Coordinates of N, CA and C in Angstrom, one line a residue:
X17 N 11.2 11.9 -11.3 CA 10.2 11.5 -10.2 C 8.9 11.9 -10.6
X18 N 7.9 11.3 -10.3 CA 6.5 11.8 -10.7 C 6.2 13.2 -10.0
X19 N 5.4 14.0 -10.7 CA 5.1 15.3 -10.1 C 3.8 15.3 -9.3
X20 N 3.0 14.2 -9.4 CA 1.7 14.2 -8.7 C 1.4 12.8 -8.3
X21 N 0.5 12.7 -7.2 CA 0.1 11.4 -6.8 C -0.8 10.7 -7.8
X22 N -1.3 11.5 -8.9 CA -2.1 10.9 -9.9 C -1.3 10.0 -10.8
X23 N 0.1 10.0 -10.7 CA 1.1 9.3 -11.6 C 1.3 7.9 -11.1
X24 N 0.6 7.5 -10.0 CA 0.8 6.1 -9.5 C 2.1 6.0 -8.8
X25 N 2.2 6.5 -7.5 CA 3.4 6.6 -6.7 C 3.6 5.4 -5.7
X26 N 2.7 4.5 -5.7 CA 2.7 3.4 -4.7 C 2.2 2.2 -5.5
X27 N 2.6 0.9 -4.9 CA 2.2 -0.3 -5.6 C 0.9 -0.8 -4.8
X28 N 0.2 -1.7 -5.5 CA -1.0 -2.3 -4.9 C -0.6 -3.1 -3.6
X29 N 0.6 -3.8 -3.8 CA 1.1 -4.7 -2.7 C 1.4 -3.9 -1.5
X30 N 2.1 -2.7 -1.7 CA 2.4 -1.8 -0.6 C 1.2 -1.3 0.1
X31 N 0.1 -0.9 -0.7 CA -1.1 -0.4 -0.1 C -1.7 -1.5 0.7
X32 N -1.7 -2.8 0.3 CA -2.2 -3.9 1.1 C -1.5 -4.1 2.3
X33 N -0.2 -4.0 2.3 CA 0.6 -4.1 3.5 C 0.2 -2.9 4.5
X34 N 0.0 -1.7 3.9 CA -0.4 -0.5 4.7 C -1.8 -0.7 5.3
X35 N -2.7 -1.4 4.7 CA -4.0 -1.6 5.3 C -3.9 -2.3 6.6
X36 N -3.0 -3.3 6.7 CA -2.7 -4.0 8.0 C -2.2 -3.0 8.9
X37 N -1.1 -2.2 8.6 CA -0.5 -1.2 9.5 C -1.6 -0.3 10.0
X38 N -2.5 0.3 9.0 CA -3.5 1.1 9.5 C -4.5 0.4 10.4
X39 N -4.9 -0.7 10.2 CA -5.9 -1.4 11.0 C -5.3 -1.6 12.4
X40 N -3.9 -2.0 12.4 CA -3.4 -2.3 13.8 C -3.0 -1.1 14.5
X41 N -2.8 0.0 13.8 CA -2.1 1.2 14.5 C -2.9 2.4 14.4
X42 N -3.6 2.7 13.3 CA -4.1 4.0 13.0 C -5.7 4.0 13.3
X43 N -6.3 3.0 13.1 CA -7.9 2.9 13.1 C -8.4 3.4 14.5
X44 N -7.7 3.1 15.6 CA -8.2 3.4 16.8 C -8.6 5.0 16.9
X45 N -7.8 5.8 16.3 CA -8.1 7.3 16.3 C -8.8 7.8 15.0
X46 N -8.4 7.2 13.8 CA -8.9 7.7 12.6 C -10.0 6.9 12.0
X47 N -10.4 5.8 12.8 CA -11.7 5.0 12.4 C -11.3 3.9 11.4
X48 N -12.2 2.9 11.3 CA -12.0 1.8 10.4 C -12.1 2.2 9.0
X49 N -12.9 3.2 8.7 CA -13.1 3.6 7.3 C -12.4 5.0 7.1
X50 N -11.4 5.3 7.9 CA -10.6 6.6 7.8 C -11.3 7.8 7.8
X51 N -12.5 7.7 8.5 CA -13.4 8.9 8.5 C -13.3 9.8 9.8
X52 N -12.3 9.4 10.6 CA -12.0 10.1 11.8 C -13.0 9.7 13.0
X53 N -12.6 10.0 14.2 CA -13.4 9.5 15.4 C -13.4 10.6 16.4
X54 N -14.3 10.4 17.4 CA -14.4 11.3 18.5 C -13.2 11.4 19.4
X55 N -12.3 10.4 19.2 CA -11.0 10.3 19.8 C -10.1 11.4 19.4
X56 N -10.5 12.1 18.4 CA -9.7 13.3 17.8 C -8.9 13.0 16.5
X57 N -8.9 11.9 16.0 CA -8.2 11.6 14.8 C -9.0 12.2 13.6
X58 N -8.5 13.2 12.8 CA -9.2 13.7 11.7 C -9.5 12.7 10.5
X59 N -10.4 13.0 9.7 CA -10.6 12.1 8.5 C -9.3 12.1 7.6
X60 N -9.2 11.0 7.0 CA -8.0 10.8 6.1 C -8.5 10.4 4.7
X61 N -9.9 10.6 4.5 CA -10.4 10.3 3.2 C -11.4 11.4 2.8
X62 N -11.5 11.6 1.5 CA -12.6 12.5 0.9 C -12.1 13.9 0.8
X63 N -13.0 14.8 0.5 CA -12.7 16.2 0.1 C -12.0 16.9 1.4
X64 N -12.3 16.7 2.6 CA -11.7 17.5 3.7 C -10.3 17.1 3.8
X65 N -10.0 15.8 3.7 CA -8.5 15.4 3.7 C -7.8 15.9 2.5
X66 N -8.4 15.7 1.3 CA -7.6 16.0 0.0 C -7.4 17.6 -0.1
X67 N -8.5 18.3 0.3 CA -8.4 19.8 0.2 C -7.4 20.4 1.1
X68 N -7.2 19.7 2.3 CA -6.3 20.1 3.4 C -4.9 19.9 2.8
X69 N -4.6 19.0 2.0 CA -3.2 18.7 1.6 C -3.1 19.0 0.0
X70 N -4.2 19.4 -0.6 CA -4.0 19.7 -2.1 C -2.9 20.7 -2.3
X71 N -2.1 20.3 -3.4 CA -0.9 21.2 -3.9 C 0.2 21.2 -2.8
X72 N 0.1 20.4 -1.8 CA 1.3 20.3 -0.8 C 2.2 19.1 -1.3
X73 N 3.2 19.0 -0.7 CA 4.1 17.9 -1.0 C 3.7 16.6 -0.3
X74 N 3.8 15.5 -1.1 CA 3.6 14.2 -0.4 C 4.7 13.9 0.6
X75 N 5.8 14.4 0.4 CA 6.9 14.3 1.4 C 6.5 15.0 2.6
X76 N 5.9 16.1 2.6 CA 5.5 16.8 3.8 C 4.5 16.0 4.6
X77 N 3.6 15.3 3.9 CA 2.6 14.4 4.6 C 3.3 13.3 5.2
X78 N 4.2 12.6 4.5 CA 4.9 11.4 5.0 C 5.7 11.9 6.2
X79 N 6.4 13.0 6.1 CA 7.2 13.5 7.3 C 6.2 13.7 8.5
X80 N 5.0 14.4 8.3 CA 4.2 14.7 9.4 C 3.7 13.4 10.0
X81 N 3.3 12.3 9.3 CA 2.9 11.0 10.0 C 4.0 10.4 10.6
X82 N 5.2 10.5 10.0 CA 6.4 9.7 10.5 C 6.8 10.4 11.9
X83 N 6.6 11.7 12.0 CA 7.0 12.4 13.3 C 5.9 12.5 14.3
X84 N 4.7 12.5 13.9 CA 3.6 12.7 14.8 C 2.7 11.4 15.2
X85 N 2.9 10.4 14.4 CA 1.9 9.3 14.6 C 2.6 8.0 14.9
X86 N 1.9 7.2 15.6 CA 0.6 7.3 16.4 C 0.8 8.4 17.4
X87 N -0.3 9.0 17.7 CA -0.2 10.2 18.7 C 0.1 9.7 20.0
X88 N -0.1 8.5 20.3 CA 0.3 7.9 21.7 C 1.7 7.4 21.7
X89 N 2.4 7.3 20.6 CA 3.7 6.8 20.5 C 4.4 7.2 19.3
X90 N 4.6 8.5 19.0 CA 5.1 9.0 17.8 C 6.4 8.5 17.4
X91 N 6.5 8.2 16.1 CA 7.8 7.7 15.6 C 8.2 6.2 15.9
X92 N 7.2 5.4 16.3 CA 7.4 4.1 16.7 C 7.3 3.0 15.6
X93 N 6.8 3.4 14.4 CA 6.8 2.5 13.3 C 8.0 2.6 12.5
X94 N 8.2 1.6 11.6 CA 9.4 1.6 10.8 C 9.1 2.6 9.6
X95 N 10.1 3.1 8.9 CA 9.9 4.0 7.7 C 9.2 3.2 6.7
X96 N 9.4 1.9 6.6 CA 8.6 1.1 5.6 C 7.1 1.1 6.0
X97 N 6.8 0.9 7.3 CA 5.4 1.0 7.7 C 4.7 2.3 7.5
X98 N 5.4 3.3 7.8 CA 4.8 4.6 7.5 C 4.5 4.8 6.0
X99 N 5.4 4.4 5.1 CA 5.3 4.5 3.7 C 4.1 3.6 3.3
X100 N 4.0 2.4 3.8 CA 2.9 1.6 3.4 C 1.5 2.1 3.9
X101 N 1.5 2.7 5.1 CA 0.2 3.3 5.6 C -0.3 4.4 4.8
X102 N 0.7 5.1 4.3 CA 0.4 6.3 3.4 C -0.1 5.8 2.0
X103 N 0.6 4.8 1.6 CA 0.1 4.1 0.3 C -1.3 3.6 0.5
X104 N -1.8 3.1 1.7 CA -3.1 2.6 1.9 C -4.1 3.9 1.8
X105 N -3.7 4.9 2.5 CA -4.5 6.1 2.5 C -4.7 6.6 1.1
X106 N -3.7 6.6 0.3 CA -3.8 7.1 -1.0 C -4.7 6.3 -1.9
X107 N -4.6 4.9 -1.7 CA -5.5 3.9 -2.3 C -7.0 4.2 -1.9
X108 N -7.3 4.3 -0.7 CA -8.6 4.5 -0.3 C -9.1 5.8 -0.8
X109 N -8.4 6.8 -1.1 CA -8.7 8.0 -1.7 C -8.8 8.0 -3.3
X110 N -8.6 6.8 -3.8 CA -8.9 6.4 -5.2 C -7.7 6.9 -6.1
X111 N -6.5 7.2 -5.5 CA -5.4 7.5 -6.3 C -4.9 6.2 -7.0
X112 N -4.3 6.2 -8.2 CA -3.9 4.9 -8.9 C -2.7 4.4 -8.4
X113 N -2.6 3.1 -8.3 CA -1.4 2.3 -7.9 C -0.4 2.5 -9.2
X114 N 0.8 2.2 -9.0 CA 1.8 2.3 -10.1 C 2.7 1.0 -9.9
X115 N 3.9 1.1 -10.6 CA 4.8 0.0 -10.6 C 5.9 0.1 -9.5
X116 N 6.0 1.3 -8.8 CA 7.1 1.6 -7.9 C 6.5 1.8 -6.6
X117 N 7.2 1.3 -5.5 CA 6.6 1.5 -4.2 C 7.0 3.0 -3.8
X118 N 6.1 3.5 -2.9 CA 6.3 4.8 -2.4 C 7.5 4.7 -1.6
X119 N 8.5 5.7 -1.8 CA 9.8 5.8 -1.0 C 9.5 6.0 0.5
X120 N 10.3 5.4 1.3 CA 10.2 5.6 2.7 C 10.8 6.8 3.2
X121 N 11.5 7.6 2.4 CA 12.2 8.8 2.6 C 11.4 10.0 2.3
X122 N 10.9 10.8 3.2 CA 10.1 12.0 2.9 C 10.8 12.9 1.8
X123 N 12.2 13.0 1.9 CA 12.8 13.9 1.0 C 12.7 13.5 -0.4
X124 N 12.5 12.1 -0.7 CA 12.4 11.6 -2.0 C 11.0 12.0 -2.5
X125 N 10.1 12.3 -1.7 CA 8.7 12.6 -2.1 C 8.5 14.1 -2.2
X126 N 9.5 15.0 -1.8 CA 9.3 16.4 -1.7 C 8.7 16.9 -3.1
X127 N 9.2 16.4 -4.3 CA 8.6 16.9 -5.6 C 7.2 16.5 -5.9
X128 N 6.8 15.5 -5.3 CA 5.5 14.9 -5.7 C 4.4 15.6 -4.9
X129 N 3.5 16.2 -5.7 CA 2.3 17.0 -5.1 C 1.0 16.1 -4.9
X130 N 0.4 16.4 -3.8 CA -1.1 15.9 -3.8 C -1.9 16.6 -4.8
X131 N -3.0 16.1 -5.1 CA -3.9 16.6 -6.2 C -5.3 16.2 -5.9
X132 N -6.2 16.9 -6.5 CA -7.7 16.5 -6.3 C -7.7 15.1 -6.8
X133 N -8.5 14.3 -6.0 CA -8.7 12.9 -6.3 C -9.3 12.6 -7.7
X134 N -9.0 11.5 -8.4 CA -9.6 11.1 -9.6 C -11.2 10.9 -9.3
X135 N -12.0 11.1 -10.3 CA -13.4 10.9 -10.2 C -13.7 9.4 -10.2

């Protein structure tokens, strides 16, 4: 398994599907540009987001969104939708796409670490 999100842990198609999931489900709280809103959704893009998760497991991040989001109806998306939404967040943060879809099981992502975004 890849050791870092810099290794291309999602596909471009998966991120594209995730964009629709994000727009339909997440943008209300996190904003159309993932920058957070007054409704209480924190930013999901840029240094604040990346530094908050840097060196943590991508599995922990997927687990958190799977259990806690959307805040008004936690756990109501499919595992595939959660993984696709995370792939979209990674793409917006300029992490590279790869050849393999992001797994929908947080355990499979436990060894994969977040990292500083590529320049």
